[in-house]
Each structure stands twice: as structure tokens, then as C-alpha cells.
Amino acid sequence: MSNTDTDFEALRARLHRAIPGGAHTYSRGDDQFPAIAPPLFVRGKGAYAWDSAGQRYLDYGMALRAVTLGYADARVNAAAAAEMENGVNLTRATMTELLAAEALIDLVPSVEMVKFGKNGSNVTTAAVKIARAYTGRRYICVPRQQPFFSFDDWFIGTTALKRGIPAEQTASTLVFDYNDIGSLKALFDAHPGEIAAVMLEPATTMIPCPPACTRPAGWPSTGTCAGCDCNAQNFLQQVQTLCRKDGALFILDEMITGFRWHLQGAQTFFGVQPDITTFGKGMANGFSVAAVGGRREVMEVGAINRPGMERTFLLSTTHGAEMTGLGAFIATAQIYRDEDVVGHLWRYGASLRDGMTQVAARHGLSAHFQMDGPPVSLNYLTRDTGGQVSLSMRTLLSQELLKRGVMMPWVAISQSHGPAELQLTLEALDGALGVYAQALDGGVEKFLQGPAIRPVFRSHN
């Protein structure tokens, strides 16, 4: 064992001794990365991060997709630092939170009022409360194919992780299938007049376009889906129509799609108008900012200036309007407006997808390594000798990329990923797929250093 390996093991032990799970997000846990992955990073700049031994990695994790411009962007940092000098967090509402709220309202057509928070779970749970308060109804519907909406009991209890969660906490959360409007209609039929809202991500690697639509293959050159002849039949339109007909609220969780698919969110890309939207991740280039926003009539359930109205205790957080994060958001949004960041994410994604597909073809591995999803929301699929998706093979690929200086637990692109980063990625993949091919022939166990990565949502360690 090398000195670096020994140091890494010591750091892992310290992390697990001090922090349950060894990190503050389960997606950062040891079980989500190959055994050779550094246990922690000490700094990041642009598209790169450095471990405790000084090793540099080209990063495609990008802080769980929260960093869209690049680590330590000087413009965003300067905006946050200026707000530190203004006091960070004052006794009454601040000019910064007013400007930030107005910036989001000006940016996203469906947002007329907004409440800020520090993480996505708080604002999605707030959206649920708003929907129940506004409609006076009980049930919330979410798609089973989308694995995470909140750390709160109303959602986590629907997953395999049920320990510590009373069953009654999730009895009002109903599950349907994305892209299957019949499965959602069945819930409305089973609970007439009782569904408060449908909450879903607009798209992941799965898109809401009807099967007959060929337009997505040409993204982004073909433009948004809002102008497509098939748009009226897309799944989001169907969900919106069903909600409007029944009186339920239509909630889009744009935690990941926001500030990636379109400057105004995936809702504008797909041509729908939700009643409530939640944002986070890329809002402030890694600073802790999340938001729930929507049309005024709905959001005003949390108002205090409407005499005689029954009160709803909505989001009320000491740090929700912390000025550093909101200053970072204002600066990030302006950079998006000025520099076509979204266009870059689409273009780089298309080049990455095409390049990685070509490398796999050169190795004769087109059936075993594949790119999935639109350019702005890519995933890679790793298949075993039988053609089945394999976590062991995914771990091996990630391991071999790490050895070549690329960390790719998933694919999150930033403005800082450019031609040099694309070339480095393709060269690393070329070497990694050479080992991958050997593992297909000789067995992955001979090449994998440590256990395979495991799903976050499993019932036991």
C-alpha cells in the first residue's frame, strides 16, 4: 500500500468517525465511487478539483450538478464577497433578497412570487404544503422513475429507505409512471377531488416527447420543443391538462433542469406553465440557494398582508435569504443572460456524446458502452457480456477514468468544460475502454479494485 493509499484510508476513517455516512449528501458517499477514488477534495477551479495529495481531476460531478459556470468563478465570488461586506444576514428583509426575488420573477414567466431556501428538500416540501393549503386536498403524486424529491418523510418513505419513518407520513404520497398518463389518470380516478398536486421533474435522461417525435435527435440545433408539431402530445402537456381539469396543482421540480435546459427552465423549453416551480443546484454556481416560486394566487397562501385570511406557516428560515448566496445568484443569472451558458452546455454535451460514442465504436464496444439522454442531460450506460446494465462494469469504467485523471460519476457539464477538457476526456475513455474490453473477456473481478458502487436507495448497507 502506497503512502497515498494509507493517507486516504486515514481520511476515510476520520470522515466516518465525525460524519454519519462520511459526507453530508449520500451521493458523495464511499459506496457511490470506486475504491480508489479520493475520499475528499480540498479545492476546485474551473472544471477541475484537487485531492489531499495534490492530484488534479477533470470533474464531471460538478458538486452534484450545482456548479454550472465552473468552480471558484471570480465574478460570482466577487458578488458574494460584496454581500459579506454588507452584513451577510440582517434583522429585516434586505435589498439583496428583494433584488434576487425580482430577478427570478423577471427571468421565469410562471413565477410571480418566490420564497428562497438553502436546499432543495426544503423548497419541494414547501411546494407540497402550498398545494395542500391552496387546494384543501391531501394527496401528492410523484413518478417512481425519479429517485429524489426531498429528504423529508413525505417522500423518502416511498423509497426503500423506510427506517425511522411512520407509515402514515407517506400514506398521502402516490406514485405513478413517468410518460404513462394512464397511470396518473388511474390515481385521479381512485381519489376523486382529493389530489392536491402532481410533482415531477420535467425531464431527466427520459424526455416527455411522444415516441413518434424525431426532433430530439437534432437538439439543440432544432430549437426548443415549444415550437414542435408534436408538443401538444408531450407528457408534460398531458399532465398539465389533467391537473387543470381536476383542480390539482401542476408542480415542476427544476432542481436539475433549471439553468441547464433553457435560461427560463425546462418548462419554457417544453412549452408548459406550472403553478409552482422549485429551483436549486445551478442557481448560484454552488452557493447554497434554492427557491419555490409560482403564480401569485397560489403563493399568497403564505402572505401576512391579507386581513382575515387563514394563515399558512410556509418557509420561515433564518438563513433562507442569506445575502452571500443571493448575491451569487444575481451574478450567476446575469452571466447566463450575457454569455449563452445554456447554449454552451448543449453544444459541449453533443460533442461529448458523439466523441464518446465514436471511441466506443473503435473498441468494438458499441453494444456495451452507450450514451443515453439529450446532450444537456447525458448519462452513460455500461453493459456486461449478456447486455445487461451492470454496476460492476460502471465501477470499473469510473475506476479506469480516475486513473487517467477524469472523475465521471455522472455527466454534469459546466461553462468551464471546453475543447481541452473534451480531448482529455476522450483520451481517458480510450484507455479505460481498453481495460473494459479485457474485463468483458476475462471477468470484471480481475480488474476491479474494491467493491462495486451500490444504489443510494437500498434498504440495507
CSV table of C-alpha atoms in Angstrom, one decimal, residues 73-352:
chain,number,residue,atom,x,y,z
A,73,ASP,CA,-15.8,31.7,-10.7
A,74,ALA,CA,-14.2,35.0,-9.9
A,75,ARG,CA,-17.3,37.0,-10.9
A,76,VAL,CA,-19.6,35.1,-8.7
A,77,ASN,CA,-17.2,35.0,-5.8
A,78,ALA,CA,-16.8,38.8,-6.0
A,79,ALA,CA,-20.6,39.3,-5.8
A,80,ALA,CA,-20.8,37.0,-2.8
A,81,ALA,CA,-17.8,38.8,-1.1
A,82,ALA,CA,-19.5,42.2,-1.6
A,83,GLU,CA,-22.6,40.9,0.2
A,84,MET,CA,-20.3,39.7,3.1
A,85,GLU,CA,-19.2,43.3,3.5
A,86,ASN,CA,-22.9,44.3,3.5
A,87,GLY,CA,-23.5,42.2,6.6
A,88,VAL,CA,-24.5,38.7,5.3
A,89,ASN,CA,-27.8,38.5,7.1
A,90,LEU,CA,-29.7,41.4,8.6
A,91,THR,CA,-32.6,41.8,11.0
A,92,ARG,CA,-35.2,42.7,8.4
A,93,ALA,CA,-35.7,41.8,4.8
A,94,THR,CA,-32.8,43.1,2.7
A,95,MET,CA,-32.4,44.9,-0.6
A,96,THR,CA,-30.5,41.9,-1.8
A,97,GLU,CA,-33.3,39.4,-1.3
A,98,LEU,CA,-35.8,41.8,-3.0
A,99,LEU,CA,-33.5,42.2,-6.0
A,100,ALA,CA,-32.9,38.4,-6.1
A,101,ALA,CA,-36.7,37.7,-5.9
A,102,GLU,CA,-37.3,40.2,-8.7
A,103,ALA,CA,-34.5,38.7,-10.8
A,104,LEU,CA,-36.1,35.3,-10.7
A,105,ILE,CA,-39.6,36.7,-11.3
A,106,ASP,CA,-38.3,38.6,-14.3
A,107,LEU,CA,-36.5,35.5,-15.6
A,108,VAL,CA,-39.2,32.8,-15.4
A,109,PRO,CA,-42.6,33.6,-16.8
A,110,SER,CA,-44.5,31.3,-14.5
A,111,VAL,CA,-43.0,32.8,-11.3
A,112,GLU,CA,-44.9,35.8,-9.9
A,113,MET,CA,-43.8,35.4,-6.2
A,114,VAL,CA,-40.8,33.5,-4.7
A,115,LYS,CA,-39.5,32.2,-1.4
A,116,PHE,CA,-35.8,31.3,-1.0
A,117,GLY,CA,-34.3,28.4,1.0
A,118,LYS,CA,-30.9,26.9,1.4
A,119,ASN,CA,-31.6,23.4,-0.1
A,120,GLY,CA,-33.9,21.7,-2.5
A,121,SER,CA,-35.6,19.4,0.0
A,122,ASN,CA,-37.0,22.4,2.0
A,123,VAL,CA,-38.5,24.1,-1.1
A,124,THR,CA,-40.0,20.9,-2.5
A,125,THR,CA,-41.7,20.3,0.9
A,126,ALA,CA,-42.8,23.9,0.9
A,127,ALA,CA,-44.3,23.3,-2.5
A,128,VAL,CA,-46.3,20.4,-1.2
A,129,LYS,CA,-47.6,22.5,1.7
A,130,ILE,CA,-48.6,25.3,-0.6
A,131,ALA,CA,-50.5,22.9,-2.8
A,132,ARG,CA,-52.3,21.3,0.2
A,133,ALA,CA,-53.1,24.7,1.7
A,134,TYR,CA,-54.4,26.2,-1.6
A,135,THR,CA,-56.5,23.2,-2.7
A,136,GLY,CA,-57.6,21.9,0.7
A,137,ARG,CA,-56.7,18.4,-0.6
A,138,ARG,CA,-54.5,15.6,0.7
A,139,TYR,CA,-52.6,13.6,-2.0
A,140,ILE,CA,-49.4,14.4,-3.8
A,141,CYS,CA,-48.4,12.3,-6.9
A,142,VAL,CA,-44.8,11.7,-7.9
A,143,PRO,CA,-43.2,9.5,-10.6
A,144,ARG,CA,-41.4,6.3,-9.5
A,145,GLN,CA,-38.7,6.8,-12.1
A,146,GLN,CA,-37.4,10.0,-10.5
A,147,PRO,CA,-35.5,9.0,-7.4
A,148,PHE,CA,-35.3,12.1,-5.2
A,149,PHE,CA,-37.6,15.0,-4.4
A,150,SER,CA,-36.9,15.6,-0.7
A,151,PHE,CA,-35.2,14.2,2.4
A,152,ASP,CA,-38.5,14.8,4.3
A,153,ASP,CA,-40.7,11.8,5.3
A,154,TRP,CA,-43.5,12.5,2.9
A,155,PHE,CA,-41.1,11.4,0.1
A,156,ILE,CA,-38.3,9.3,1.5
A,157,GLY,CA,-40.9,6.9,2.9
A,158,THR,CA,-41.9,6.0,-0.6
A,159,THR,CA,-38.4,4.6,-1.3
A,160,ALA,CA,-36.6,1.5,0.1
A,161,LEU,CA,-35.3,3.6,3.0
A,162,LYS,CA,-38.2,3.5,5.4
A,163,ARG,CA,-36.4,3.2,8.8
A,164,GLY,CA,-37.5,5.9,11.2
A,165,ILE,CA,-40.4,7.0,9.1
A,166,PRO,CA,-44.0,6.2,10.3
A,167,ALA,CA,-46.1,4.7,7.5
A,168,GLU,CA,-48.8,7.4,8.0
A,169,GLN,CA,-46.2,10.1,6.9
A,170,THR,CA,-46.2,8.7,3.4
A,171,ALA,CA,-49.8,7.5,3.1
A,172,SER,CA,-50.7,10.7,1.2
A,173,THR,CA,-47.9,10.3,-1.4
A,174,LEU,CA,-49.0,8.4,-4.5
A,175,VAL,CA,-46.7,7.0,-7.2
A,176,PHE,CA,-47.2,6.9,-11.0
A,177,ASP,CA,-45.1,6.2,-14.0
A,178,TYR,CA,-43.4,9.0,-16.0
A,179,ASN,CA,-44.5,9.0,-19.6
A,180,ASP,CA,-47.6,6.9,-18.8
A,181,ILE,CA,-50.5,9.3,-18.5
A,182,GLY,CA,-52.8,6.3,-17.9
A,183,SER,CA,-51.1,5.5,-14.6
A,184,LEU,CA,-51.6,9.1,-13.4
A,185,LYS,CA,-55.2,9.1,-14.5
A,186,ALA,CA,-55.8,6.0,-12.5
A,187,LEU,CA,-54.7,7.8,-9.4
A,188,PHE,CA,-57.1,10.7,-10.1
A,189,ASP,CA,-59.9,8.2,-10.7
A,190,ALA,CA,-59.1,6.3,-7.4
A,191,HIS,CA,-59.0,9.6,-5.4
A,192,PRO,CA,-61.6,11.9,-7.0
A,193,GLY,CA,-61.3,15.5,-5.8
A,194,GLU,CA,-58.5,14.6,-3.3
A,195,ILE,CA,-55.3,15.1,-5.3
A,196,ALA,CA,-53.6,18.4,-4.3
A,197,ALA,CA,-50.7,18.3,-6.8
A,198,VAL,CA,-48.6,16.4,-9.2
A,199,MET,CA,-44.9,17.0,-8.8
A,200,LEU,CA,-42.3,15.8,-11.3
A,201,GLU,CA,-39.0,16.7,-12.9
A,202,PRO,CA,-39.7,17.9,-16.5
A,203,ALA,CA,-37.1,15.6,-17.9
A,204,THR,CA,-34.0,13.5,-16.9
A,205,THR,CA,-32.4,11.3,-19.5
A,206,MET,CA,-36.0,10.4,-20.1
A,207,ILE,CA,-37.8,13.1,-22.1
A,208,PRO,CA,-41.6,13.8,-22.3
A,209,CYS,CA,-41.7,13.8,-26.1
A,210,PRO,CA,-44.1,11.3,-27.7
A,211,PRO,CA,-42.5,8.3,-29.3
A,212,ALA,CA,-43.3,9.5,-32.9
A,213,CYS,CA,-41.3,12.6,-32.4
A,214,THR,CA,-37.8,12.5,-34.1
A,215,ARG,CA,-36.9,16.1,-33.2
A,216,PRO,CA,-34.9,15.4,-30.0
A,217,ALA,CA,-32.1,13.7,-32.1
A,218,GLY,CA,-31.2,17.1,-33.5
A,219,TRP,CA,-31.1,19.1,-30.3
A,220,PRO,CA,-30.1,21.8,-29.8
A,221,SER,CA,-29.9,22.9,-33.4
A,222,THR,CA,-33.6,22.3,-33.9
A,223,GLY,CA,-34.5,24.7,-31.1
A,224,THR,CA,-36.9,24.2,-28.2
A,225,CYS,CA,-39.8,21.7,-28.1
A,226,ALA,CA,-42.3,24.6,-27.5
A,227,GLY,CA,-42.5,25.1,-31.3
A,228,CYS,CA,-42.6,21.4,-32.3
A,229,ASP,CA,-45.6,20.0,-34.1
A,230,CYS,CA,-45.6,17.1,-31.5
A,231,ASN,CA,-45.5,19.4,-28.5
A,232,ALA,CA,-49.2,19.2,-27.7
A,233,GLN,CA,-48.9,15.5,-27.2
A,234,ASN,CA,-45.8,15.6,-24.9
A,235,PHE,CA,-46.2,14.1,-21.4
A,236,LEU,CA,-45.9,17.4,-19.6
A,237,GLN,CA,-48.7,18.9,-21.6
A,238,GLN,CA,-50.8,15.8,-20.7
A,239,VAL,CA,-50.1,16.2,-17.0
A,240,GLN,CA,-50.8,19.9,-17.1
A,241,THR,CA,-54.1,19.3,-18.8
A,242,LEU,CA,-55.1,16.6,-16.3
A,243,CYS,CA,-54.2,18.9,-13.4
A,244,ARG,CA,-56.1,21.9,-14.8
A,245,LYS,CA,-59.2,19.7,-15.4
A,246,ASP,CA,-59.2,18.3,-11.9
A,247,GLY,CA,-58.2,21.4,-10.0
A,248,ALA,CA,-54.9,19.9,-8.8
A,249,LEU,CA,-51.7,22.0,-9.0
A,250,PHE,CA,-49.0,21.2,-11.5
A,251,ILE,CA,-45.6,21.4,-9.8
A,252,LEU,CA,-42.3,21.2,-11.7
A,253,ASP,CA,-39.2,20.3,-9.8
A,254,GLU,CA,-36.5,22.1,-11.8
A,255,MET,CA,-33.7,21.5,-9.3
A,256,ILE,CA,-31.6,20.0,-12.1
A,257,THR,CA,-33.2,21.1,-15.3
A,258,GLY,CA,-33.4,24.8,-14.3
A,259,PHE,CA,-30.5,26.8,-15.6
A,260,ARG,CA,-29.5,23.9,-17.9
A,261,TRP,CA,-32.2,23.2,-20.4
A,262,HIS,CA,-33.1,26.8,-21.0
A,263,LEU,CA,-32.5,30.1,-19.4
A,264,GLN,CA,-36.1,30.1,-18.3
A,265,GLY,CA,-36.1,26.5,-17.3
A,266,ALA,CA,-37.2,23.3,-19.0
A,267,GLN,CA,-40.8,24.5,-18.6
A,268,THR,CA,-40.1,27.1,-21.3
A,269,PHE,CA,-38.2,24.5,-23.4
A,270,PHE,CA,-41.2,22.2,-23.4
A,271,GLY,CA,-43.8,24.9,-23.5
A,272,VAL,CA,-45.7,24.4,-20.2
A,273,GLN,CA,-46.6,26.7,-17.4
A,274,PRO,CA,-46.6,25.1,-13.9
A,275,ASP,CA,-48.5,26.5,-11.0
A,276,ILE,CA,-45.4,26.1,-8.8
A,277,THR,CA,-41.7,25.5,-9.6
A,278,THR,CA,-38.8,24.6,-7.4
A,279,PHE,CA,-35.2,25.6,-8.3
A,280,GLY,CA,-31.8,25.0,-6.8
A,281,LYS,CA,-28.5,23.4,-7.9
A,282,GLY,CA,-27.2,25.7,-10.7
A,283,MET,CA,-28.9,28.9,-9.4
A,284,ALA,CA,-25.8,30.3,-7.8
A,285,ASN,CA,-22.9,28.3,-9.1
A,286,GLY,CA,-22.5,26.2,-6.0
A,287,PHE,CA,-23.6,28.7,-3.4
A,288,SER,CA,-26.5,27.5,-1.2
A,289,VAL,CA,-29.6,28.8,-2.8
A,290,ALA,CA,-32.9,27.2,-3.6
A,291,ALA,CA,-36.3,28.6,-4.4
A,292,VAL,CA,-40.0,27.8,-4.6
A,293,GLY,CA,-42.0,30.1,-6.9
A,294,GLY,CA,-45.2,30.3,-8.7
A,295,ARG,CA,-48.3,32.2,-9.6
A,296,ARG,CA,-49.4,34.9,-7.1
A,297,GLU,CA,-52.7,33.4,-6.2
A,298,VAL,CA,-51.1,30.2,-5.1
A,299,MET,CA,-48.0,31.6,-3.4
A,300,GLU,CA,-50.1,34.1,-1.4
A,301,VAL,CA,-51.2,31.3,0.9
A,302,GLY,CA,-48.1,32.3,2.8
A,303,ALA,CA,-49.0,36.1,2.9
A,304,ILE,CA,-49.5,38.1,6.0
A,305,ASN,CA,-50.9,41.2,4.4
A,306,ARG,CA,-54.4,39.8,3.5
A,307,PRO,CA,-56.6,40.6,6.5
A,308,GLY,CA,-58.8,37.8,7.7
A,309,MET,CA,-57.2,35.1,5.6
A,310,GLU,CA,-56.3,31.8,7.4
A,311,ARG,CA,-52.6,31.6,7.8
A,312,THR,CA,-50.2,29.1,6.3
A,313,PHE,CA,-46.8,28.7,8.0
A,314,LEU,CA,-44.7,28.4,4.9
A,315,LEU,CA,-40.9,28.6,4.7
A,316,SER,CA,-39.5,30.6,7.6
A,317,THR,CA,-35.8,30.1,7.8
A,318,THR,CA,-33.1,32.3,9.4
A,319,HIS,CA,-30.6,31.7,6.6
A,320,GLY,CA,-33.0,31.5,3.6
A,321,ALA,CA,-32.3,35.0,2.5
A,322,GLU,CA,-28.6,35.0,3.3
A,323,MET,CA,-27.1,37.8,1.2
A,324,THR,CA,-23.9,36.0,0.0
A,325,GLY,CA,-25.8,33.2,-1.7
A,326,LEU,CA,-28.4,35.6,-3.2
A,327,GLY,CA,-25.7,37.9,-4.4
A,328,ALA,CA,-24.1,34.9,-6.1
A,329,PHE,CA,-27.5,34.1,-7.7
A,330,ILE,CA,-27.9,37.5,-9.1
A,331,ALA,CA,-24.4,37.5,-10.6
A,332,THR,CA,-24.9,33.9,-12.0
A,333,ALA,CA,-28.2,34.8,-13.6
A,334,GLN,CA,-26.6,37.9,-15.3
A,335,ILE,CA,-23.7,35.8,-16.6
A,336,TYR,CA,-26.3,33.4,-18.1
A,337,ARG,CA,-28.0,36.3,-19.8
A,338,ASP,CA,-24.8,37.7,-21.2
A,339,GLU,CA,-22.8,34.6,-22.3
A,340,ASP,CA,-25.2,31.9,-23.6
A,341,VAL,CA,-24.2,29.5,-20.9
A,342,VAL,CA,-27.1,27.2,-21.8
A,343,GLY,CA,-26.1,27.0,-25.4
A,344,HIS,CA,-22.6,26.0,-24.4
A,345,LEU,CA,-23.9,23.2,-22.2
A,346,TRP,CA,-25.9,21.8,-25.1
A,347,ARG,CA,-23.0,22.1,-27.6
A,348,TYR,CA,-20.4,20.6,-25.4
A,349,GLY,CA,-22.8,17.8,-24.5
A,350,ALA,CA,-23.4,17.0,-28.1
A,351,SER,CA,-19.6,16.9,-28.8
A,352,LEU,CA,-19.0,14.7,-25.7
